[in-house]
mmCIF file of C-alpha atoms in Angstrom:
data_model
loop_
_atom_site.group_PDB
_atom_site.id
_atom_site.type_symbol
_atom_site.label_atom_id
_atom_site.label_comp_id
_atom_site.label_asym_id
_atom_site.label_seq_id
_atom_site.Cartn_x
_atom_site.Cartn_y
_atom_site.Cartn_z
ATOM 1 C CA UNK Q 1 112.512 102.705 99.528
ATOM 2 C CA UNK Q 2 111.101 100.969 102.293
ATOM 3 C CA UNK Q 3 108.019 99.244 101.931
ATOM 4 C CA UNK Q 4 105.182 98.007 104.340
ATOM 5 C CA UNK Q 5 102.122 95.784 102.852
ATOM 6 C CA UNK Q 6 99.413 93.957 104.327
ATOM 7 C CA UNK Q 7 96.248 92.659 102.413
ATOM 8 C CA UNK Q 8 94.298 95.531 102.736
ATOM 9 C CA UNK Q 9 97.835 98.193 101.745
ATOM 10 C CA UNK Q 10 100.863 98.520 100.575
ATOM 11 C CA UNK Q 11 103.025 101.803 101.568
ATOM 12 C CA UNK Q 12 106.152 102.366 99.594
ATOM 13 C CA UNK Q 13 108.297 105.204 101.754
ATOM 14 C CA UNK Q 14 111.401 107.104 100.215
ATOM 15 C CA UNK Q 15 114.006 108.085 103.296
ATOM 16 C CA UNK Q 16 114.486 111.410 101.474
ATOM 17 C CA UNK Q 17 111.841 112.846 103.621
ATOM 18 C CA UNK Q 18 110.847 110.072 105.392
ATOM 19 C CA UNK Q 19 108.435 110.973 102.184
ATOM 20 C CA UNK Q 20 105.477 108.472 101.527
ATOM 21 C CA UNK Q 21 104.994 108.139 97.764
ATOM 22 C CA UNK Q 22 102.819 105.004 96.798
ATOM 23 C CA UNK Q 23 99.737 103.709 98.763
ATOM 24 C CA UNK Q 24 98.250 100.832 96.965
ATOM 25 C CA UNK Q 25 95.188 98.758 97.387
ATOM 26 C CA UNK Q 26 97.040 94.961 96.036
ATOM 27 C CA UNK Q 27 93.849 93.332 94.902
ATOM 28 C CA UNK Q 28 92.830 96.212 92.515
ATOM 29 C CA UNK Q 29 96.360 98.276 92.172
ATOM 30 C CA UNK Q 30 95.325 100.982 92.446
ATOM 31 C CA UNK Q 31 97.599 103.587 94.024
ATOM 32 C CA UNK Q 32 96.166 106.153 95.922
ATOM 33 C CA UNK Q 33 98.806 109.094 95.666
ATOM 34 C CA UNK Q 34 99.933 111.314 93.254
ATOM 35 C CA UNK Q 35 102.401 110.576 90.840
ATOM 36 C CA UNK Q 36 105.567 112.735 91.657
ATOM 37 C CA UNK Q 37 105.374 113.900 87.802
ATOM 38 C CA UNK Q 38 108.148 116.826 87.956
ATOM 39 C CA UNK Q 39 106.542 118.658 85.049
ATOM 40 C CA UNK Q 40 103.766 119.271 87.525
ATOM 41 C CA UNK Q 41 105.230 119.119 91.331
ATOM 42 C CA UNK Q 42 107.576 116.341 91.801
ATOM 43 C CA UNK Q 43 106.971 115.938 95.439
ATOM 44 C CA UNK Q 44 104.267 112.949 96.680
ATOM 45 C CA UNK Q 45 103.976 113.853 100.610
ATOM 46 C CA UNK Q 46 106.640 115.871 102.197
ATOM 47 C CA UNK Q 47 106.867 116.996 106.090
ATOM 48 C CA UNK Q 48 107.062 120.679 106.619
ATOM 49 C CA UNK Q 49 110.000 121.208 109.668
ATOM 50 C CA UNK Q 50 110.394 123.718 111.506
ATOM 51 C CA UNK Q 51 108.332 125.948 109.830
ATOM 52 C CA UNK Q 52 104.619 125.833 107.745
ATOM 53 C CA UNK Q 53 104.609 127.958 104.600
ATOM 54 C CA UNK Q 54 106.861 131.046 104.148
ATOM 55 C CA UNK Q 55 108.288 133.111 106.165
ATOM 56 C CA UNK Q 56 108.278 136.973 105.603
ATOM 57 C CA UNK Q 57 111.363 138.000 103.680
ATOM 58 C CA UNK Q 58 112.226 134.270 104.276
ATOM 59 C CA UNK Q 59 113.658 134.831 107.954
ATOM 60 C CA UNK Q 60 113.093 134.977 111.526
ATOM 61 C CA UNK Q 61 114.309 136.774 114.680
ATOM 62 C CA UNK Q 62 115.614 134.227 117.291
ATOM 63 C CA UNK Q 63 117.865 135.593 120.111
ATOM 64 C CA UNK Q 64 118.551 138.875 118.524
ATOM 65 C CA UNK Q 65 119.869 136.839 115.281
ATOM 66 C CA UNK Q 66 118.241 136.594 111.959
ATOM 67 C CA UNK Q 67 118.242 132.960 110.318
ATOM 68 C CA UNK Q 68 116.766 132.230 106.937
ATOM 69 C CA UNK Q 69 114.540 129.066 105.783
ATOM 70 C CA UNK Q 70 113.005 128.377 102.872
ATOM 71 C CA UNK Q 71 109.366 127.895 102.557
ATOM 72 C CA UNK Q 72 108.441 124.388 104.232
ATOM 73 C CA UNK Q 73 111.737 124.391 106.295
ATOM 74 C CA UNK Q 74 114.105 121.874 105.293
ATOM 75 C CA UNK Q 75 113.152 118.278 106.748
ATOM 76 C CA UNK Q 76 111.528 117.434 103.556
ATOM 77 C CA UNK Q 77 114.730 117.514 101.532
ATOM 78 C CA UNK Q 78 117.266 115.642 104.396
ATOM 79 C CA UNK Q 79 117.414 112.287 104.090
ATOM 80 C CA UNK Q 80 116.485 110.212 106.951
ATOM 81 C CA UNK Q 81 117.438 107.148 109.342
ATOM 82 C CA UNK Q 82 115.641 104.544 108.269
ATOM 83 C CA UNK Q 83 114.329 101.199 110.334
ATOM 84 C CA UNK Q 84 111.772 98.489 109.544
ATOM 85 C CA UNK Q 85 110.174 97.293 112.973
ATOM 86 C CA UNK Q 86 107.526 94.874 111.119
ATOM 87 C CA UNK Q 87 106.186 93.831 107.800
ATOM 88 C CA UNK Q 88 103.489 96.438 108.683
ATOM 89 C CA UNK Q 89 105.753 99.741 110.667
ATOM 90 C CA UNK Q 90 108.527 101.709 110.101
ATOM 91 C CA UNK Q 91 110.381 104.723 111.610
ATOM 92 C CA UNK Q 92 112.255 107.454 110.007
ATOM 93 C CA UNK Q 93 114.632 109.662 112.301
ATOM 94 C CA UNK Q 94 116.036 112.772 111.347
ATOM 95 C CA UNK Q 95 118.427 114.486 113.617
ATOM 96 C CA UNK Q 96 120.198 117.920 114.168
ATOM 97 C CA UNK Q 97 123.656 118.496 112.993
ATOM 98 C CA UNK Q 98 125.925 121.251 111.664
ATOM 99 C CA UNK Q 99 123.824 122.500 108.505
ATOM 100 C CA UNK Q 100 120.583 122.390 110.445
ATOM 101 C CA UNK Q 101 122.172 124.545 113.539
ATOM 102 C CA UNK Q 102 122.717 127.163 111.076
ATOM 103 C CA UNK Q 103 119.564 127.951 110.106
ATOM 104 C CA UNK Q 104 117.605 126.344 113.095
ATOM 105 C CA UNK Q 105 119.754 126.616 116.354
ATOM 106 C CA UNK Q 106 118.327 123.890 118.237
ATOM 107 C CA UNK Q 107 119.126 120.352 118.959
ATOM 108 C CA UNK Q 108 115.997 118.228 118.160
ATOM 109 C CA UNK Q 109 114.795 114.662 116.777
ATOM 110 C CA UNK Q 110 112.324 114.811 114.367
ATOM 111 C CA UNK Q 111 110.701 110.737 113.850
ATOM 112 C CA UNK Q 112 108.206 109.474 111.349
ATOM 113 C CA UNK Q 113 106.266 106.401 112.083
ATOM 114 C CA UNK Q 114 104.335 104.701 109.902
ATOM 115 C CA UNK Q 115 102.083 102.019 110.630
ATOM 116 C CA UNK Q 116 99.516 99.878 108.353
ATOM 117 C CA UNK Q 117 96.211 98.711 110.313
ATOM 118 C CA UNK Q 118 93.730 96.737 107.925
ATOM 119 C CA UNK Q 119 93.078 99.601 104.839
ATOM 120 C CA UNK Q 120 94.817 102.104 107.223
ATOM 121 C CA UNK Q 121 97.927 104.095 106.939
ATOM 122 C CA UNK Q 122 98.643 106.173 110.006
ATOM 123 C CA UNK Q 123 101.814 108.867 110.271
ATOM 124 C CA UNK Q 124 102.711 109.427 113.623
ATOM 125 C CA UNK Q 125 105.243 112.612 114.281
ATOM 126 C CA UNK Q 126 107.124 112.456 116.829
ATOM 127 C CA UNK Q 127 109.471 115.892 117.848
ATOM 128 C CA UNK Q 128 111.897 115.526 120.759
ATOM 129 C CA UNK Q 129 113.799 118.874 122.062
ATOM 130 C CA UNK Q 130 117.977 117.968 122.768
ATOM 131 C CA UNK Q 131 118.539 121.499 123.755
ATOM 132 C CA UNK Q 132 119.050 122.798 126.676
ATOM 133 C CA UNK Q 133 116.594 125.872 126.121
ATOM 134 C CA UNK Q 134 112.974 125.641 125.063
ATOM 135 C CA UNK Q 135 112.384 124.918 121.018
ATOM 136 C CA UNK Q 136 110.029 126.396 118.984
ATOM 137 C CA UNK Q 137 109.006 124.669 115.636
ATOM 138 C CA UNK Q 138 106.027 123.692 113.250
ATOM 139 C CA UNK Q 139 105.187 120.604 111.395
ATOM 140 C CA UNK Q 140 102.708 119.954 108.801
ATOM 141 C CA UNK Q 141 101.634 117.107 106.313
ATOM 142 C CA UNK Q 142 101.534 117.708 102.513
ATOM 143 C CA UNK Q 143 100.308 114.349 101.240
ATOM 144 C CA UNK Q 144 99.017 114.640 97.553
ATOM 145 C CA UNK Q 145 95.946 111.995 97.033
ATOM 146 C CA UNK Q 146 95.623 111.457 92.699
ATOM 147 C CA UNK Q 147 92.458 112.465 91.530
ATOM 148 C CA UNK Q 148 91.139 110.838 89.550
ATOM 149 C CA UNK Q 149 92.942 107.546 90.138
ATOM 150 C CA UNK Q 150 94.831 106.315 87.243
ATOM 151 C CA UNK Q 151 92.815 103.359 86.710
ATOM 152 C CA UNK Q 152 89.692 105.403 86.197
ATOM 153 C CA UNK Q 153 90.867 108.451 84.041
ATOM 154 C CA UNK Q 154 89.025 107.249 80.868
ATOM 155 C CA UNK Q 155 85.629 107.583 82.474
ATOM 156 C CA UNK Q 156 86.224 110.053 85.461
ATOM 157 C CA UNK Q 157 87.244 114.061 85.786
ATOM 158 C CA UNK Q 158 88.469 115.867 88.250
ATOM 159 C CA UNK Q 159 85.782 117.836 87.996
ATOM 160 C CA UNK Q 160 83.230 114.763 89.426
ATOM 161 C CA UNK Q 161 85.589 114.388 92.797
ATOM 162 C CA UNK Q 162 84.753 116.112 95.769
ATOM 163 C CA UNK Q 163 86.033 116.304 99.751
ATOM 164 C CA UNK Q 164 82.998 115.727 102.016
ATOM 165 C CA UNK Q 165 83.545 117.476 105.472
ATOM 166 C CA UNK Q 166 82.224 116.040 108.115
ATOM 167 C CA UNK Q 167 80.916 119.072 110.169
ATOM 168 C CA UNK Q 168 81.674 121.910 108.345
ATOM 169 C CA UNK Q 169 79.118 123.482 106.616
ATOM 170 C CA UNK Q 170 81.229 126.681 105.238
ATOM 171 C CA UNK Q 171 84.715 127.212 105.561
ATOM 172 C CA UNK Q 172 86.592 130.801 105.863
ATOM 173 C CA UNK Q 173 89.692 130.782 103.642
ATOM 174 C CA UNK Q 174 92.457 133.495 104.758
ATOM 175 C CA UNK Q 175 94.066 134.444 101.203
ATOM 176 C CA UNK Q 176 97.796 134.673 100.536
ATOM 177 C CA UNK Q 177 99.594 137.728 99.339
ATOM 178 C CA UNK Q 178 103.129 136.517 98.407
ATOM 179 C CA UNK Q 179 102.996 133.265 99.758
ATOM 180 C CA UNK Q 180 101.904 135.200 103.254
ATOM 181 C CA UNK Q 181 98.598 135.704 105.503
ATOM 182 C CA UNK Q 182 96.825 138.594 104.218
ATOM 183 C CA UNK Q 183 94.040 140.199 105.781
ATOM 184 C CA UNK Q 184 91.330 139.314 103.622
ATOM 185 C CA UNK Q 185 89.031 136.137 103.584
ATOM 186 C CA UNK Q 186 86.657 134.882 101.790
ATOM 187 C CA UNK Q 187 83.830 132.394 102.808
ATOM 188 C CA UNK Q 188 83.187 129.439 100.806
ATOM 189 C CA UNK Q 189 79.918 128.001 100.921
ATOM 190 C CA UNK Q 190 79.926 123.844 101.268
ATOM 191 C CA UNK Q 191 76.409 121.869 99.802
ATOM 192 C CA UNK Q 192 75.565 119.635 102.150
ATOM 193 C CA UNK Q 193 79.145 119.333 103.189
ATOM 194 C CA UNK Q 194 80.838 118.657 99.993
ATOM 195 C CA UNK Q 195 83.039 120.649 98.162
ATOM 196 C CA UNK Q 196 83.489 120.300 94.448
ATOM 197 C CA UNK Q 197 87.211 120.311 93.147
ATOM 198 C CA UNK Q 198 87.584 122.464 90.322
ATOM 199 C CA UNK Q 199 90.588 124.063 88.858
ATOM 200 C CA UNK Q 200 89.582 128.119 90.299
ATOM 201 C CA UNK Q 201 89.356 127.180 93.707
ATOM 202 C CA UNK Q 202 93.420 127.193 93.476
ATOM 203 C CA UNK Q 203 93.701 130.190 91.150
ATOM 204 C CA UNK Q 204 94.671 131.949 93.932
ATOM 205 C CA UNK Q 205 97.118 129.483 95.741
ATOM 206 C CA UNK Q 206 96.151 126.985 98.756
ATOM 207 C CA UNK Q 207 93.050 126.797 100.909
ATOM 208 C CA UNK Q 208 94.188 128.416 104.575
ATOM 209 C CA UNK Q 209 91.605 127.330 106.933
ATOM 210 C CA UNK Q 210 92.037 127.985 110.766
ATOM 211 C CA UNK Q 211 89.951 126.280 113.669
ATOM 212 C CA UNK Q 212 88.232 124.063 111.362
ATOM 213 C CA UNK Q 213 85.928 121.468 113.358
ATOM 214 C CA UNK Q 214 86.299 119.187 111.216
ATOM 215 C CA UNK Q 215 88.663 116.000 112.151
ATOM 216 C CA UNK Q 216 87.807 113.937 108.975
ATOM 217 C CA UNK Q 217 87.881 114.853 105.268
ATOM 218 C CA UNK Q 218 86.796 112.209 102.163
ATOM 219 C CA UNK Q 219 87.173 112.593 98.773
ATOM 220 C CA UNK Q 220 85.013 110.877 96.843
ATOM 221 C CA UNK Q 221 84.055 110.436 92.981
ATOM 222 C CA UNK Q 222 80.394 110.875 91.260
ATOM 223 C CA UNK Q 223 81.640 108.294 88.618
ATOM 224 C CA UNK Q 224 82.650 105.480 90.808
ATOM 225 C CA UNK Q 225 82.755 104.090 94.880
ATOM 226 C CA UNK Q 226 86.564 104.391 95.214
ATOM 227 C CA UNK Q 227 88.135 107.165 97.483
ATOM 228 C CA UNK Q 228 89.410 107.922 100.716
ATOM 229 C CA UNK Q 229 89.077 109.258 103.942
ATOM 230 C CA UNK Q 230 91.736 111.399 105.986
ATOM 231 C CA UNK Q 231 91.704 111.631 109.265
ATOM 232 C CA UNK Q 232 93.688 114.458 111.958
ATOM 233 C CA UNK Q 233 93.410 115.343 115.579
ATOM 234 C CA UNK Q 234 95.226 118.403 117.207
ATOM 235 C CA UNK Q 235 96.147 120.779 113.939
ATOM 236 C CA UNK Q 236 94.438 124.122 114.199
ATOM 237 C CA UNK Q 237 95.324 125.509 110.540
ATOM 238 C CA UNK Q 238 94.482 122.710 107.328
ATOM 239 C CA UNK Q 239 95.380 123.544 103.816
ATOM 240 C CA UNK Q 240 93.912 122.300 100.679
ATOM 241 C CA UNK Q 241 96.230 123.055 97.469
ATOM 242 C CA UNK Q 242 96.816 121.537 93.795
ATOM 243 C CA UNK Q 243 98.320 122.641 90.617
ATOM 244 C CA UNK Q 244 95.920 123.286 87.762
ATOM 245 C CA UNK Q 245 95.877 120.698 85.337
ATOM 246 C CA UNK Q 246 98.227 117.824 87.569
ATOM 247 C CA UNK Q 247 95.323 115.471 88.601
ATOM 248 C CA UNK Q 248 96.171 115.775 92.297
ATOM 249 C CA UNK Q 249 94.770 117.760 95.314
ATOM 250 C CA UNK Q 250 96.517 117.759 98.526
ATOM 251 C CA UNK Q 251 94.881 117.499 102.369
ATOM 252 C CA UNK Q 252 97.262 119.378 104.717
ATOM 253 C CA UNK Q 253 96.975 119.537 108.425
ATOM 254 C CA UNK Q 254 99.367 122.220 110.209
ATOM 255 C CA UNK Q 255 100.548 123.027 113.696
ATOM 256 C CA UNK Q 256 101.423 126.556 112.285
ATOM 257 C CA UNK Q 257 100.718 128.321 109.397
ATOM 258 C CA UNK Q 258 103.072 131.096 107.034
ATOM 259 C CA UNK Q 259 103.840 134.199 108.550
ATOM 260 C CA UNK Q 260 100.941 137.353 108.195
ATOM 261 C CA UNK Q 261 102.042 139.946 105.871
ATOM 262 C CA UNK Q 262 101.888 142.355 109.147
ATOM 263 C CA UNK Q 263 104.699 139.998 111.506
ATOM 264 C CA UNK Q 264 107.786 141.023 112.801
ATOM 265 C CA UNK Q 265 109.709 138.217 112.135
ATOM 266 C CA UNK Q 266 110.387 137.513 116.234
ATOM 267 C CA UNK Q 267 110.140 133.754 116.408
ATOM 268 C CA UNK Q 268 108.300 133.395 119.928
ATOM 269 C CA UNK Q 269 105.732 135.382 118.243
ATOM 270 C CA UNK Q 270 105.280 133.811 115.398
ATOM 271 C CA UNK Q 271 101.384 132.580 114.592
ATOM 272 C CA UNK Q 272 100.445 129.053 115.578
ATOM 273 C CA UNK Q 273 104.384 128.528 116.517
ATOM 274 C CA UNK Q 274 104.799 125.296 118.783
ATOM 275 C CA UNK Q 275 106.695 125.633 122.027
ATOM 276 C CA UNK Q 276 108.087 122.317 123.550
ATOM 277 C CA UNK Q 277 110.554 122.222 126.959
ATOM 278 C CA UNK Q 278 114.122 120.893 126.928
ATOM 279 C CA UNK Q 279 113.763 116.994 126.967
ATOM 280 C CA UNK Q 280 109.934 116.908 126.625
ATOM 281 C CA UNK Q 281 108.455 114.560 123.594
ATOM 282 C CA UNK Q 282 105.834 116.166 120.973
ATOM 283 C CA UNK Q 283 103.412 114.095 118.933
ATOM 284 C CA UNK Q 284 100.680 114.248 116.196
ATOM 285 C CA UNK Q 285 99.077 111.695 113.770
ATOM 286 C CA UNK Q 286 97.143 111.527 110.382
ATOM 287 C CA UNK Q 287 95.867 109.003 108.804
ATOM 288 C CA UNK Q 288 94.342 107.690 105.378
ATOM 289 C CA UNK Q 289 91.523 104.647 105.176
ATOM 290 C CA UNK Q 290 91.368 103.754 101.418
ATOM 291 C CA UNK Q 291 88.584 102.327 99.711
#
């Protein structure tokens, strides 16, 4: 585990993943992300590489060849180069080889950079294609923020925590069938910007949310002044998931999204698919002011 502090943070990273799994405020210890509990979803905040959610019949058409992934692709479960730059920034590197060209034939470097500012943790991605050809890929975040925070689960639900959006007034959810984009939506009305957490709003799986205006998302607590705010630039598709019953609920900006229930499987074609040239660099960022 590699791990970055200042007085405002400290980040505790796990190469498997390049996977962030503590984020904690020193002065009050308080750690803002979920506990990894297995009995629950042992994951904290993986990447999703080369593809975002599930693929239909879990394979695509590249070249005239079928290749199979699993959902979330595989970068989440390869372990990583890891290298401290400062007390306050690290950077994970992941790179093709054999078992990746099997299911994924492209050459690529995927890097993670992390970077603590004040009470700020910011994940960079950073995609490079090796190939000779063009690549196509997605990435997406998955952190999982612990509501309520452990130090105030005696006098706080999750029930009183809600995300405040800051320009969205309604959002149009596009409901899974089998893990896949169906073709039927349903419109969830915000108050005043907020949305409640509650157990039902995940009956049905994740939140999928396309074009959302919105570049920053808080959750906050009616109990108590201690939350977050996320920040994104540059996804077009956001999820919001938990489990029922885990005390966690996860913020997830994508550059692509699972395949619709009506897709042919052709890669090019693929919805929200990311298309970078041979030698050209890729980058996006989050990141996650505490409070």
């Amino acid at each position: 585990m590699i791990q970055l502090k200042n007085d405002h943070l400290i980040a505790s990273i796990h190469p498997k993943g390049a996977e962030l799994q503590e984020l904690i405020n020193p002065a009050t210890q308080v750690n803002y992300m979920w506990s990894g509990d297995p009995a629950w979803w042992g994951k904290f905040s993986p990447v999703l590489f080369p593809i975002v959610g599930t693929l239909k019949d879990n394979t695509y058409i590249f070249n005239g060849q079928q290749y199979s992934l699993p959902r979330h692709g595989f970068a989440r479960d390869r372990t990583f180069l890891a290298e401290q730059i400062s007390e306050t920034a690290a950077l994970f590197t992941l790179q093709d080889d054999s078992e990746t060209r099997a299911v994924y034939p492209f050459a690529f470097s995927l890097a993670l950079h992390y970077q603590l500012d004040d009470d700020q943790l910011t994940c960079k991605y950073i995609v490079n294609n090796r190939s000779d050809n063009t690549m196509w890929f997605s990435i997406g975040a998955h952190p999982a923020f612990a509501v309520p925070l452990l130090k105030y689960r005696d006098e706080a639900k999750y029930t009183d925590h809600y995300l405040v959006f800051d320009r969205s007034n309604q959002l149009v959810r596009y409901k899974l069938k089998d893990g896949l984009i169906s073709d039927e939506t349903e419109t969830v009305t915000l108050d005043h910007g907020k949305l409640r957490l509650n157990e039902e709003l995940f009956r049905e799986d994740a939140l999928v949310l396309k074009g959302l205006p919105d570049s920053e998302i808080r959750i906050e607590c009616s109990n108590h002044p201690h939350g977050l705010s996320f920040r994104w630039e540059d996804f077009p598709y956001f999820g919001i998931w938990a489990t029922a019953g885990a005390g966690f609920v996860c913020l997830e900006p994508w550059c692509g999204i699972a395949d619709n229930i009506h897709h042919e499987q052709q890669l090019e074609q693929k919805e929200g698919i990311q298309s970078l040239a041979p030698g050209e660099e890729w980058t996006r960022q989050w990141s996650v002011r505490c409070f």
